[in-house]
JSON list of C-alpha atoms in Angstrom, two decimals:
[
{"chain": "A", "resi": 1019, "resn": "MET", "atom": "CA", "xyz": [16.28, 5.69, -0.22]},
{"chain": "A", "resi": 1020, "resn": "THR", "atom": "CA", "xyz": [19.67, 5.49, 1.82]},
{"chain": "A", "resi": 1021, "resn": "GLY", "atom": "CA", "xyz": [21.38, 8.38, 3.59]},
{"chain": "A", "resi": 1022, "resn": "GLY", "atom": "CA", "xyz": [18.55, 10.70, 3.98]},
{"chain": "A", "resi": 1023, "resn": "GLN", "atom": "CA", "xyz": [19.13, 11.89, 0.12]},
{"chain": "A", "resi": 1024, "resn": "GLU", "atom": "CA", "xyz": [16.84, 13.97, -1.59]},
{"chain": "A", "resi": 1025, "resn": "MET", "atom": "CA", "xyz": [15.45, 13.51, -4.94]},
{"chain": "A", "resi": 1026, "resn": "ARG", "atom": "CA", "xyz": [13.36, 15.70, -7.05]},
{"chain": "A", "resi": 1027, "resn": "ALA", "atom": "CA", "xyz": [11.15, 15.79, -9.91]},
{"chain": "A", "resi": 1028, "resn": "GLU", "atom": "CA", "xyz": [9.69, 19.34, -11.30]},
{"chain": "A", "resi": 1029, "resn": "GLY", "atom": "CA", "xyz": [9.45, 20.26, -7.56]},
{"chain": "A", "resi": 1030, "resn": "ALA", "atom": "CA", "xyz": [7.30, 17.52, -6.87]},
{"chain": "A", "resi": 1031, "resn": "ALA", "atom": "CA", "xyz": [7.91, 14.48, -4.20]},
{"chain": "A", "resi": 1032, "resn": "PRO", "atom": "CA", "xyz": [9.51, 11.31, -6.58]},
{"chain": "A", "resi": 1033, "resn": "ASP", "atom": "CA", "xyz": [6.50, 8.96, -8.12]},
{"chain": "A", "resi": 1034, "resn": "ALA", "atom": "CA", "xyz": [6.97, 5.33, -7.62]},
{"chain": "A", "resi": 1035, "resn": "ARG", "atom": "CA", "xyz": [8.35, 4.99, -10.79]},
{"chain": "A", "resi": 1036, "resn": "LEU", "atom": "CA", "xyz": [11.30, 7.44, -10.59]},
{"chain": "A", "resi": 1037, "resn": "ARG", "atom": "CA", "xyz": [12.07, 5.43, -6.91]},
{"chain": "A", "resi": 1038, "resn": "GLY", "atom": "CA", "xyz": [11.95, 2.14, -8.57]},
{"chain": "A", "resi": 1039, "resn": "CYS", "atom": "CA", "xyz": [14.23, 3.48, -11.49]},
{"chain": "A", "resi": 1040, "resn": "VAL", "atom": "CA", "xyz": [16.89, 5.11, -8.78]},
{"chain": "A", "resi": 1041, "resn": "ALA", "atom": "CA", "xyz": [16.75, 1.98, -7.08]},
{"chain": "A", "resi": 1042, "resn": "GLY", "atom": "CA", "xyz": [17.23, -0.34, -10.19]},
{"chain": "A", "resi": 1043, "resn": "VAL", "atom": "CA", "xyz": [20.06, 1.85, -11.48]},
{"chain": "A", "resi": 1044, "resn": "ALA", "atom": "CA", "xyz": [21.97, 2.67, -8.33]},
{"chain": "A", "resi": 1045, "resn": "GLY", "atom": "CA", "xyz": [21.15, -0.16, -6.24]},
{"chain": "A", "resi": 1046, "resn": "GLU", "atom": "CA", "xyz": [21.81, -0.04, -2.22]},
{"chain": "A", "resi": 1047, "resn": "GLN", "atom": "CA", "xyz": [24.27, 2.62, -2.91]},
{"chain": "A", "resi": 1048, "resn": "SER", "atom": "CA", "xyz": [23.62, 6.10, -0.98]},
{"chain": "A", "resi": 1049, "resn": "LEU", "atom": "CA", "xyz": [22.63, 8.80, -3.26]},
{"chain": "A", "resi": 1050, "resn": "LEU", "atom": "CA", "xyz": [24.35, 11.94, -3.98]},
{"chain": "A", "resi": 1051, "resn": "LEU", "atom": "CA", "xyz": [22.32, 13.57, -6.56]},
{"chain": "A", "resi": 1052, "resn": "VAL", "atom": "CA", "xyz": [19.20, 12.53, -8.31]},
{"chain": "A", "resi": 1053, "resn": "ASP", "atom": "CA", "xyz": [17.86, 15.57, -10.66]},
{"chain": "A", "resi": 1054, "resn": "GLN", "atom": "CA", "xyz": [16.62, 16.51, -13.69]},
{"chain": "A", "resi": 1055, "resn": "ALA", "atom": "CA", "xyz": [18.68, 18.17, -16.54]},
{"chain": "A", "resi": 1056, "resn": "LYS", "atom": "CA", "xyz": [19.05, 18.06, -20.18]},
{"chain": "A", "resi": 1057, "resn": "TYR", "atom": "CA", "xyz": [21.18, 15.65, -22.09]},
{"chain": "A", "resi": 1058, "resn": "GLU", "atom": "CA", "xyz": [21.96, 16.24, -25.98]},
{"chain": "A", "resi": 1059, "resn": "GLY", "atom": "CA", "xyz": [19.01, 18.49, -25.91]},
{"chain": "A", "resi": 1060, "resn": "GLN", "atom": "CA", "xyz": [16.82, 16.06, -24.48]},
{"chain": "A", "resi": 1061, "resn": "PRO", "atom": "CA", "xyz": [15.02, 15.73, -20.93]},
{"chain": "A", "resi": 1062, "resn": "ALA", "atom": "CA", "xyz": [17.12, 13.55, -18.34]},
{"chain": "A", "resi": 1063, "resn": "ILE", "atom": "CA", "xyz": [17.32, 12.15, -15.05]},
{"chain": "A", "resi": 1064, "resn": "ILE", "atom": "CA", "xyz": [21.00, 12.36, -13.59]},
{"chain": "A", "resi": 1065, "resn": "ILE", "atom": "CA", "xyz": [21.81, 9.83, -11.03]},
{"chain": "A", "resi": 1066, "resn": "ALA", "atom": "CA", "xyz": [25.09, 10.17, -8.99]},
{"chain": "A", "resi": 1067, "resn": "VAL", "atom": "CA", "xyz": [26.79, 7.85, -6.04]},
{"chain": "A", "resi": 1068, "resn": "ASN", "atom": "CA", "xyz": [30.36, 7.87, -4.59]},
{"chain": "A", "resi": 1069, "resn": "GLY", "atom": "CA", "xyz": [32.81, 5.84, -7.12]},
{"chain": "A", "resi": 1070, "resn": "ASP", "atom": "CA", "xyz": [34.86, 2.99, -6.19]},
{"chain": "A", "resi": 1071, "resn": "GLN", "atom": "CA", "xyz": [38.04, 5.68, -5.81]},
{"chain": "A", "resi": 1072, "resn": "PRO", "atom": "CA", "xyz": [38.10, 8.28, -3.23]},
{"chain": "A", "resi": 1073, "resn": "GLY", "atom": "CA", "xyz": [36.73, 11.28, -4.81]},
{"chain": "A", "resi": 1074, "resn": "LYS", "atom": "CA", "xyz": [35.23, 9.60, -7.66]},
{"chain": "A", "resi": 1075, "resn": "ARG", "atom": "CA", "xyz": [31.37, 9.53, -8.64]},
{"chain": "A", "resi": 1076, "resn": "ASN", "atom": "CA", "xyz": [29.89, 6.81, -10.52]},
{"chain": "A", "resi": 1077, "resn": "ILE", "atom": "CA", "xyz": [27.04, 8.93, -12.70]},
{"chain": "A", "resi": 1078, "resn": "TRP", "atom": "CA", "xyz": [24.30, 7.75, -14.72]},
{"chain": "A", "resi": 1079, "resn": "VAL", "atom": "CA", "xyz": [21.83, 9.70, -17.21]},
{"chain": "A", "resi": 1080, "resn": "VAL", "atom": "CA", "xyz": [18.94, 8.04, -18.05]},
{"chain": "A", "resi": 1081, "resn": "GLY", "atom": "CA", "xyz": [15.62, 8.82, -20.22]},
{"chain": "A", "resi": 1082, "resn": "PRO", "atom": "CA", "xyz": [12.72, 10.65, -18.11]},
{"chain": "A", "resi": 1083, "resn": "ASP", "atom": "CA", "xyz": [10.84, 7.50, -19.11]},
{"chain": "A", "resi": 1084, "resn": "CYS", "atom": "CA", "xyz": [13.04, 5.31, -16.77]},
{"chain": "A", "resi": 1085, "resn": "SER", "atom": "CA", "xyz": [11.45, 2.57, -14.88]},
{"chain": "A", "resi": 1086, "resn": "PRO", "atom": "CA", "xyz": [12.49, -0.44, -12.52]},
{"chain": "A", "resi": 1087, "resn": "GLN", "atom": "CA", "xyz": [12.23, -2.53, -15.38]},
{"chain": "A", "resi": 1088, "resn": "ALA", "atom": "CA", "xyz": [13.56, -0.50, -18.50]},
{"chain": "A", "resi": 1089, "resn": "HIS", "atom": "CA", "xyz": [16.47, 1.94, -17.16]},
{"chain": "A", "resi": 1090, "resn": "HIS", "atom": "CA", "xyz": [16.73, 4.14, -20.70]},
{"chain": "A", "resi": 1091, "resn": "LEU", "atom": "CA", "xyz": [20.34, 4.57, -20.17]},
{"chain": "A", "resi": 1092, "resn": "LEU", "atom": "CA", "xyz": [21.57, 7.17, -21.88]},
{"chain": "A", "resi": 1093, "resn": "LYS", "atom": "CA", "xyz": [25.27, 7.79, -20.54]},
{"chain": "A", "resi": 1094, "resn": "GLN", "atom": "CA", "xyz": [27.18, 6.08, -17.83]},
{"chain": "A", "resi": 1095, "resn": "LEU", "atom": "CA", "xyz": [30.41, 7.37, -16.39]},
{"chain": "A", "resi": 1096, "resn": "LYS", "atom": "CA", "xyz": [32.53, 5.25, -13.77]},
{"chain": "A", "resi": 1097, "resn": "ASN", "atom": "CA", "xyz": [34.78, 6.80, -11.35]},
{"chain": "A", "resi": 1098, "resn": "ALA", "atom": "CA", "xyz": [34.47, 10.34, -13.03]}
]
């Protein structure tokens, strides 16, 4: 991960699948947030990076089974 950012998954160190998921979704962008949440009542992972415009964020909501090969994208917000 870049920028010394922390990823969490149920209070444990992230496993290879989660790290691969985040890298596949966010690419080389510096992470602002990776955390567990609920989306529409279901477990999800939130990934956030800086957007293309100052003060904006790009945010992805992916399913908990996200992997490097299958992101299971639930929602994407660009420059939110």
